[in-house]
Coordinates of C-alpha atoms in Angstrom, one line a residue:
M1 CA 32.6 9.0 15.7
E2 CA 32.6 7.1 18.9
T3 CA 30.1 9.6 20.3
I4 CA 27.9 9.4 17.2
T5 CA 27.9 5.6 17.5
K6 CA 26.8 5.8 21.2
I7 CA 24.1 8.2 20.3
A8 CA 22.8 6.0 17.5
N9 CA 22.8 2.9 19.8
W10 CA 20.9 4.8 22.5
I11 CA 18.3 6.1 20.0
W12 CA 17.8 2.6 18.5
G13 CA 17.3 1.2 22.0
P14 CA 14.2 2.0 24.1
P15 CA 13.4 5.4 22.5
M16 CA 12.9 4.1 19.0
L17 CA 11.2 0.9 20.1
I18 CA 8.7 2.8 22.2
L19 CA 8.0 5.1 19.3
L20 CA 7.6 2.4 16.6
V21 CA 6.1 -0.4 18.6
G22 CA 4.0 1.9 20.8
G23 CA 2.8 3.8 17.8
G24 CA 1.9 0.6 16.0
I25 CA -0.1 -0.6 19.0
F26 CA -1.9 2.7 19.3
L27 CA -2.9 2.6 15.6
T28 CA -3.9 -1.1 15.9
I29 CA -6.3 -0.2 18.7
K30 CA -7.5 3.0 17.0
L31 CA -8.3 1.0 13.9
G32 CA -10.2 -1.7 15.8
F33 CA -7.7 -4.5 15.2
F34 CA -8.7 -4.5 11.6
Q35 CA -5.7 -6.6 10.5
F36 CA -7.1 -9.5 12.4
R37 CA -10.8 -8.9 11.8
Y38 CA -10.5 -8.6 8.0
L39 CA -7.5 -10.8 7.4
G40 CA -9.3 -13.1 4.9
F41 CA -10.7 -10.1 2.9
I42 CA -7.3 -8.4 2.9
F43 CA -5.6 -11.4 1.3
S44 CA -8.5 -11.8 -1.2
Q45 CA -8.0 -8.2 -2.3
T46 CA -4.2 -8.3 -2.5
L47 CA -2.8 -11.8 -3.0
G48 CA -6.0 -12.8 -4.8
K49 CA -5.8 -9.9 -7.3
M50 CA -2.0 -9.5 -7.5
F51 CA -1.8 -9.7 -11.3
E52 CA -5.1 -8.0 -12.2
K53 CA -4.5 -5.3 -14.8
N54 CA -8.0 -3.8 -14.8
T55 CA -8.0 -1.3 -12.0
K56 CA -10.6 1.2 -10.8
G57 CA -10.0 4.8 -10.0
E58 CA -7.3 7.3 -11.0
G59 CA -3.5 6.8 -10.6
S60 CA -0.2 6.6 -12.4
I61 CA 0.5 2.9 -11.9
T62 CA -1.3 -0.3 -11.0
P63 CA -1.7 -1.3 -7.3
F64 CA 0.6 -4.2 -7.8
Q65 CA 3.2 -2.0 -9.4
A66 CA 2.9 0.3 -6.4
L67 CA 3.4 -2.8 -4.1
S68 CA 6.4 -4.0 -6.1
S69 CA 8.0 -0.6 -5.9
A70 CA 7.4 -0.5 -2.2
L71 CA 8.7 -4.1 -1.7
A72 CA 11.7 -3.2 -3.8
S73 CA 12.8 -0.7 -1.1
T74 CA 12.0 -3.0 1.8
I75 CA 13.2 -6.4 0.6
G76 CA 16.9 -6.3 0.6
G77 CA 20.0 -6.9 2.7
A78 CA 18.0 -6.6 6.0
N79 CA 16.1 -9.8 5.0
I80 CA 19.3 -11.8 4.4
V81 CA 21.8 -10.2 6.7
G82 CA 19.6 -8.4 9.3
V83 CA 17.7 -11.6 10.4
P84 CA 20.9 -13.6 11.2
A85 CA 22.2 -10.6 13.1
A86 CA 19.1 -10.5 15.2
I87 CA 19.4 -14.2 16.0
A88 CA 23.1 -13.8 16.8
M89 CA 22.4 -10.9 19.2
G90 CA 19.1 -12.0 20.6
G91 CA 18.8 -15.7 20.0
P92 CA 16.1 -17.5 18.0
G93 CA 13.5 -15.8 20.2
A94 CA 14.2 -12.6 18.3
I95 CA 12.1 -14.1 15.5
F96 CA 9.0 -14.1 17.7
W97 CA 9.4 -10.4 18.5
M98 CA 10.0 -9.7 14.8
W99 CA 6.5 -11.2 14.2
V100 CA 5.0 -9.1 16.9
T101 CA 6.4 -5.9 15.4
A102 CA 5.2 -6.9 12.0
I103 CA 1.7 -7.5 13.2
V104 CA 1.5 -4.0 14.8
G105 CA 3.5 -2.6 11.9
Q106 CA 0.7 -3.6 9.6
A107 CA -1.5 -1.0 11.1
T108 CA 1.3 1.6 10.7
K109 CA 1.8 0.7 7.1
F110 CA -2.0 0.7 6.4
T111 CA -2.1 4.2 7.8
E112 CA 0.8 5.4 5.7
A113 CA -0.4 3.9 2.4
T114 CA -4.0 5.2 3.0
L115 CA -2.8 8.7 3.8
G116 CA -0.5 8.6 0.9
V117 CA -3.5 8.2 -1.5
A118 CA -5.8 10.5 0.5
Y119 CA -3.5 13.5 0.3
R120 CA -1.7 12.9 -3.0
E121 CA -1.4 15.6 -5.7
K122 CA -0.5 15.8 -9.4
N123 CA 2.9 17.3 -10.3
E124 CA 3.7 19.4 -13.3
E125 CA 4.4 16.3 -15.4
G126 CA 0.9 14.8 -14.6
E127 CA 2.2 12.1 -12.2
Y128 CA 0.4 11.4 -8.9
V129 CA 2.8 12.2 -6.1
G130 CA 2.4 11.6 -2.3
G131 CA 4.1 10.5 0.8
P132 CA 4.9 11.9 4.3
Y133 CA 5.6 15.4 2.9
Y134 CA 2.1 15.6 1.4
Y135 CA 0.0 14.0 4.1
L136 CA 1.7 15.8 6.9
K137 CA 1.5 19.3 5.4
N138 CA -2.0 18.8 3.9
G139 CA -3.5 16.7 6.6
I140 CA -2.4 18.6 9.7
K141 CA -4.1 22.0 9.4
S142 CA -1.3 24.1 11.1
N143 CA 2.3 25.1 10.6
A144 CA 3.2 22.0 12.5
G145 CA 2.2 19.9 9.6
K146 CA 4.4 21.7 7.1
V147 CA 7.3 21.6 9.6
L148 CA 6.9 17.9 10.2
G149 CA 6.6 17.2 6.4
T150 CA 9.6 19.3 5.6
M151 CA 11.7 17.5 8.3
C152 CA 10.6 14.1 6.9
A153 CA 11.5 15.0 3.3
F154 CA 14.8 16.6 4.1
F155 CA 16.2 14.0 6.4
F156 CA 14.9 11.2 4.2
M157 CA 16.8 12.7 1.3
V158 CA 20.0 13.0 3.4
E159 CA 19.5 9.4 4.7
I160 CA 19.3 8.1 1.1
L161 CA 22.3 10.0 -0.1
A162 CA 24.3 8.6 2.8
S163 CA 23.0 5.0 2.3
L164 CA 23.5 4.7 -1.4
P165 CA 27.3 4.1 -1.2
V166 CA 26.6 1.4 1.5
Q167 CA 24.1 -0.3 -0.8
T168 CA 26.5 -0.1 -3.7
Q169 CA 29.3 -1.8 -1.8
S170 CA 26.9 -4.8 -1.3
I171 CA 26.8 -5.2 -5.0
T172 CA 30.5 -4.4 -5.8
Q173 CA 31.8 -6.7 -3.1
T174 CA 29.4 -9.5 -4.3
L175 CA 30.5 -9.1 -7.9
S176 CA 34.2 -8.9 -6.9
T177 CA 34.0 -12.6 -5.9
I178 CA 33.7 -13.4 -9.7
H179 CA 36.5 -10.9 -10.5
I180 CA 34.5 -7.9 -11.7
P181 CA 36.3 -4.7 -10.7
P182 CA 34.2 -2.5 -8.3
V183 CA 34.3 0.6 -10.6
V184 CA 33.0 -1.5 -13.5
S185 CA 30.0 -2.9 -11.5
A186 CA 29.2 0.5 -10.1
L187 CA 29.1 2.1 -13.6
A188 CA 26.8 -0.7 -14.7
V189 CA 24.5 0.0 -11.8
I190 CA 24.5 3.7 -12.6
V191 CA 23.5 3.0 -16.2
V192 CA 20.6 0.7 -15.2
V193 CA 19.4 3.0 -12.4
G194 CA 19.6 6.1 -14.5
I195 CA 17.6 4.6 -17.4
V196 CA 14.9 3.4 -15.0
V197 CA 14.6 6.4 -12.7
F198 CA 14.6 9.0 -15.5
G199 CA 11.8 7.1 -17.1
G200 CA 9.5 8.3 -14.3
V201 CA 7.2 6.5 -11.9
Q202 CA 5.7 4.3 -14.7
R203 CA 9.1 3.0 -15.6
V204 CA 10.0 2.3 -12.0
G205 CA 6.7 0.4 -11.6
E206 CA 7.2 -1.6 -14.8
V207 CA 10.7 -2.7 -13.8
T208 CA 10.0 -3.5 -10.2
E209 CA 6.8 -5.5 -10.9
K210 CA 8.9 -7.9 -12.9
L211 CA 12.1 -7.9 -10.8
V212 CA 10.6 -8.2 -7.3
P213 CA 8.4 -11.2 -7.8
F214 CA 11.2 -13.1 -9.6
M215 CA 13.9 -12.4 -6.9
A216 CA 11.5 -13.1 -4.0
V217 CA 10.2 -16.4 -5.6
V218 CA 13.8 -17.6 -6.3
Y219 CA 14.9 -16.9 -2.8
L220 CA 11.9 -18.4 -1.2
I221 CA 12.1 -21.6 -3.2
L222 CA 15.7 -22.1 -2.4
S223 CA 15.1 -21.4 1.3
L224 CA 12.2 -23.9 1.3
V225 CA 14.5 -26.6 -0.2
I226 CA 16.9 -26.1 2.6
I227 CA 14.2 -26.0 5.3
F228 CA 12.5 -29.2 4.1
A229 CA 15.9 -30.9 3.7
N230 CA 16.1 -30.3 7.4
A231 CA 12.5 -31.0 8.1
S232 CA 13.2 -33.1 11.2
R233 CA 14.5 -29.9 12.9
I234 CA 11.5 -27.7 12.1
P235 CA 9.7 -28.5 15.4
E236 CA 12.8 -27.8 17.3
A237 CA 13.3 -24.5 15.5
F238 CA 9.8 -23.3 16.4
S239 CA 10.4 -24.5 20.0
L240 CA 13.6 -22.4 20.2
I241 CA 11.7 -19.4 18.8
F242 CA 8.8 -19.5 21.2
K243 CA 10.9 -20.5 24.3
G244 CA 13.6 -17.9 23.5
A245 CA 11.0 -15.1 23.3
F246 CA 10.2 -15.5 27.0
T247 CA 13.3 -17.2 28.6
A248 CA 17.0 -16.5 28.5
Q249 CA 19.0 -18.7 26.0
A250 CA 22.3 -20.2 27.1
A251 CA 25.5 -19.9 25.1
V252 CA 26.2 -22.6 22.6
G253 CA 28.9 -22.9 19.9
G254 CA 29.5 -19.4 18.4
F255 CA 26.3 -18.1 20.0
A256 CA 27.1 -16.1 23.2
G257 CA 23.7 -16.5 24.8
A258 CA 21.0 -13.9 25.2
G259 CA 18.4 -12.7 27.7
I260 CA 14.7 -11.8 27.0
A261 CA 15.5 -8.1 26.8
Q262 CA 18.0 -8.8 24.0
A263 CA 15.5 -10.9 22.1
I264 CA 12.9 -8.2 22.3
R265 CA 15.4 -5.4 21.4
W266 CA 17.0 -7.1 18.4
G267 CA 13.9 -8.8 17.1
S268 CA 11.8 -5.6 17.2
A269 CA 14.5 -3.4 15.7
R270 CA 15.3 -5.7 12.8
G271 CA 11.6 -6.3 12.2
M272 CA 10.8 -2.6 11.9
Y273 CA 14.0 -2.0 9.9
S274 CA 13.2 -4.7 7.4
N275 CA 9.6 -3.5 6.5
E276 CA 10.1 0.2 7.1
A277 CA 6.8 0.6 8.9
G278 CA 7.0 4.1 10.5
M279 CA 9.3 5.7 7.9
G280 CA 6.5 6.6 5.6
S281 CA 8.9 5.8 2.7
T282 CA 6.7 3.3 0.8
S283 CA 3.7 5.5 0.9
I284 CA 5.5 7.4 -1.9
S285 CA 4.9 4.4 -4.2
H286 CA 1.4 3.6 -2.9
A287 CA 0.3 7.2 -3.5
A288 CA 0.8 6.7 -7.3
A289 CA -1.5 3.6 -7.5
S290 CA -4.8 3.5 -9.4
T291 CA -7.4 2.9 -6.8
D292 CA -11.1 3.7 -6.1
H293 CA -10.5 4.3 -2.3
P294 CA -7.5 5.3 -0.2
A295 CA -8.2 2.4 2.2
R296 CA -8.1 -0.1 -0.6
Q297 CA -4.5 0.8 -1.3
G298 CA -3.9 0.6 2.5
L299 CA -4.7 -3.1 2.3
W300 CA -1.7 -3.5 0.0
G301 CA 0.4 -1.9 2.7
V302 CA -0.7 -4.6 5.1
F303 CA 0.2 -7.3 2.6
E304 CA 3.6 -5.6 2.1
V305 CA 4.6 -6.0 5.7
F306 CA 3.3 -9.6 5.7
M307 CA 5.3 -10.5 2.7
D308 CA 8.5 -8.8 3.8
T309 CA 8.7 -9.8 7.5
I310 CA 6.3 -12.7 8.2
V311 CA 7.2 -14.6 5.0
I312 CA 10.7 -13.7 3.8
C313 CA 12.3 -12.9 7.2
T314 CA 10.8 -16.0 8.7
M315 CA 12.2 -18.1 5.8
T316 CA 15.7 -16.7 6.5
G317 CA 15.4 -17.4 10.2
L318 CA 14.3 -21.0 9.6
V319 CA 17.2 -21.5 7.1
V320 CA 19.7 -20.3 9.7
I321 CA 18.1 -22.3 12.6
T322 CA 17.3 -25.6 11.0
T323 CA 20.7 -25.9 9.5
G324 CA 22.3 -25.3 12.9
I325 CA 24.4 -22.4 11.5
W326 CA 23.2 -20.1 14.2
K327 CA 25.2 -22.1 16.7
E328 CA 28.4 -22.0 14.7
V329 CA 28.8 -18.3 13.8
S330 CA 29.6 -15.4 16.2
A331 CA 27.8 -12.1 16.2
Q332 CA 30.7 -10.6 14.2
D333 CA 30.2 -13.2 11.4
A334 CA 26.4 -13.2 11.4
A335 CA 26.3 -11.6 8.0
S336 CA 27.7 -14.8 6.5
A337 CA 25.2 -17.1 8.1
V338 CA 22.8 -17.4 5.2
A339 CA 25.6 -17.9 2.7
R340 CA 27.0 -20.7 4.9
A341 CA 23.5 -22.3 5.1
F342 CA 23.1 -22.2 1.3
Q343 CA 26.6 -23.6 0.8
S344 CA 25.9 -26.4 3.2
Q345 CA 23.0 -27.5 1.1
F346 CA 24.0 -26.6 -2.5
G347 CA 27.7 -26.7 -2.3
Q348 CA 30.2 -23.8 -2.0
A349 CA 30.3 -22.7 -5.6
F350 CA 26.5 -23.0 -6.5
G351 CA 25.2 -22.1 -3.0
G352 CA 27.4 -19.0 -2.7
G353 CA 26.8 -18.1 -6.3
I354 CA 23.0 -18.3 -6.2
L355 CA 22.9 -16.3 -3.0
S356 CA 25.2 -13.7 -4.5
V357 CA 22.7 -13.3 -7.4
C358 CA 19.8 -13.0 -5.0
I359 CA 21.7 -10.3 -3.0
L360 CA 22.5 -8.5 -6.3
L361 CA 18.9 -8.4 -7.4
F362 CA 17.6 -7.4 -4.0
V363 CA 20.1 -4.5 -3.6
L364 CA 19.7 -3.3 -7.2
S365 CA 16.0 -3.1 -6.9
T366 CA 16.4 -1.2 -3.6
I367 CA 18.8 1.3 -5.2
I368 CA 16.4 2.0 -8.0
V369 CA 13.6 2.8 -5.7
M370 CA 15.8 4.7 -3.2
V371 CA 17.0 7.0 -6.0
F372 CA 13.4 7.5 -7.1
Y373 CA 12.4 8.4 -3.5
C374 CA 15.3 10.8 -3.2
R375 CA 14.4 12.6 -6.4
K376 CA 10.8 13.0 -5.1
Q377 CA 11.9 14.5 -1.8
A378 CA 14.1 17.0 -3.7
E379 CA 11.1 17.8 -5.9
N380 CA 8.9 18.3 -2.8
L381 CA 11.3 20.7 -1.2
F382 CA 12.9 22.5 -4.2
G383 CA 10.9 21.8 -7.4
L384 CA 11.2 19.5 -10.5
S385 CA 14.5 20.9 -11.8
V386 CA 16.3 20.3 -8.5
G387 CA 14.8 16.8 -8.4
K388 CA 16.6 16.0 -11.7
V389 CA 19.9 17.5 -10.4
I390 CA 19.7 15.4 -7.2
T391 CA 19.2 12.3 -9.3
F392 CA 22.7 12.9 -10.7
V393 CA 24.0 13.5 -7.2
C394 CA 22.5 10.0 -6.3
L395 CA 24.4 8.5 -9.3
G396 CA 27.6 10.1 -8.0
C397 CA 27.0 8.6 -4.6
I398 CA 26.6 5.2 -6.2
L399 CA 30.0 5.6 -7.9
Y400 CA 31.6 6.8 -4.7
G401 CA 30.5 3.5 -3.1
A402 CA 32.8 1.6 -5.5
F403 CA 36.0 3.0 -3.9
G404 CA 35.1 5.3 -1.0
K405 CA 35.7 4.5 2.7
L406 CA 32.5 4.1 4.6
D407 CA 33.8 3.6 8.2
N408 CA 31.1 4.2 10.8
M409 CA 28.5 5.1 8.1
F410 CA 25.9 3.0 9.8
A411 CA 25.9 5.1 12.9
I412 CA 25.2 8.2 10.8
L413 CA 22.5 6.4 8.8
D414 CA 20.7 5.3 12.0
I415 CA 20.6 8.9 13.3
T416 CA 19.2 10.3 10.1
L417 CA 16.7 7.4 9.9
A418 CA 15.5 8.3 13.4
A419 CA 15.1 11.9 12.3
V420 CA 12.8 10.7 9.5
I421 CA 10.7 8.4 11.8
L422 CA 10.2 10.8 14.6
P423 CA 8.1 13.5 12.7
N424 CA 6.4 10.8 10.6
M425 CA 5.1 8.8 13.6
I426 CA 4.0 12.0 15.4
G427 CA 2.1 12.9 12.3
L428 CA 0.5 9.4 11.9
V429 CA -0.8 9.6 15.5
M430 CA -2.2 13.1 14.8
L431 CA -3.9 11.9 11.6
S432 CA -5.1 8.6 13.0
G433 CA -8.7 9.9 13.3
K434 CA -8.7 10.6 9.5
V435 CA -7.5 7.1 8.8
K436 CA -10.1 5.6 11.1
D437 CA -12.8 7.5 9.2
L438 CA -11.5 6.3 5.8
K439 CA -11.2 2.7 7.1
N440 CA -14.8 2.8 8.5
D441 CA -16.1 4.4 5.2
F442 CA -14.5 1.5 3.2
F443 CA -15.6 -1.4 5.4
S444 CA -19.2 0.0 5.9
N445 CA -19.8 0.4 2.1
P446 CA -21.0 -2.8 0.2
K447 CA -19.5 -1.3 -2.9
F448 CA -16.0 -1.8 -1.4
Y449 CA -16.6 -4.5 1.2
P450 CA -19.2 -7.2 0.4
G451 CA -19.6 -8.1 4.1
A452 CA -20.9 -4.6 4.9
K453 CA -24.4 -4.3 6.2
K454 CA -26.7 -2.8 3.6

């Protein structure tokens, strides 16, 4: 296991950062920096039409349901635990590099969502299905495309099966604080997840479109209360973020200090990890959306990264910095930083309780979509019947998380995650010309983009 841990740490050092950040920069340039040029239009078509029910084009769920399902898998523990960990290891400057990776990650996520719709198919049950498996095998006209797609589907399935017990422990440990036995909470999760996932993509969309906005709004409101309660420290917080991005930060309190390289490494890694740009995972949800053009759904992919990393991760970072908690906790205790900040503002019982509820909702929604994604990967590789069987395997993994030992599981997860990202990013670069054509077709047509020249 020590060797596996070393391999995982090396992979998630320069190799993965070069692949993810470098790939995002390449796609940003290839697509003409569209996330800057069309920023206002992107918000008008996403945030401005978030609850619009009348959608154009074919699909199994609404664009907002697709976004909610995608956000359900990305908004989770990484937003609450990952951000303080990045600050603890890289200093406040890590937040700046998190923003940078989010900006280039918007091009990556646009590419994934657009390709998800462009190469989607209908399965035997009449549902639209898509994702890396489909756009790689259908978009790349050679055996290489099928190999890359199969690799993505297989390793993504393995990664989900391995991560479900870890996600489950987040819930069982949270509920154990109010004296609910782990097995009881795990069985409750199994029942909820089973009902939702066996209901199909429409059921997943219906549940997540209600759950995700609620949990995100509650968390953001409470975070803003804490930030504004410490409003006098907001200028100092941004100063620490920008200065720390380009200069070494000295040790203070529980913070051991960090250099520029550490700020870049931890900020970039946690940023990409939180929004999943480069995994291709959320394109599975986007592929089911009702839309009149693949690039239109790609705009929702851009908004997804903005909401996950620029908004929620930033709120978490500011909560930890403005309260001064980042100075008090060591890297080993970083996971408790947000809980301590909430407790400092709302009291130990209410603050800890409300954060526990937020974590519970975040993780539950993540598990629901992860099981749905795992089922789809099994269907891609082995057919619908095996997809149903693998769903029961997923439910077994959830139960295992209630009492199984998960030592060193994160190292295994990081390696399998890298095995998903590598073929996907290679495929995105190979298909970047197709995405550029779709982007140009969308923004040059007055039917889709009012600013286009007639």
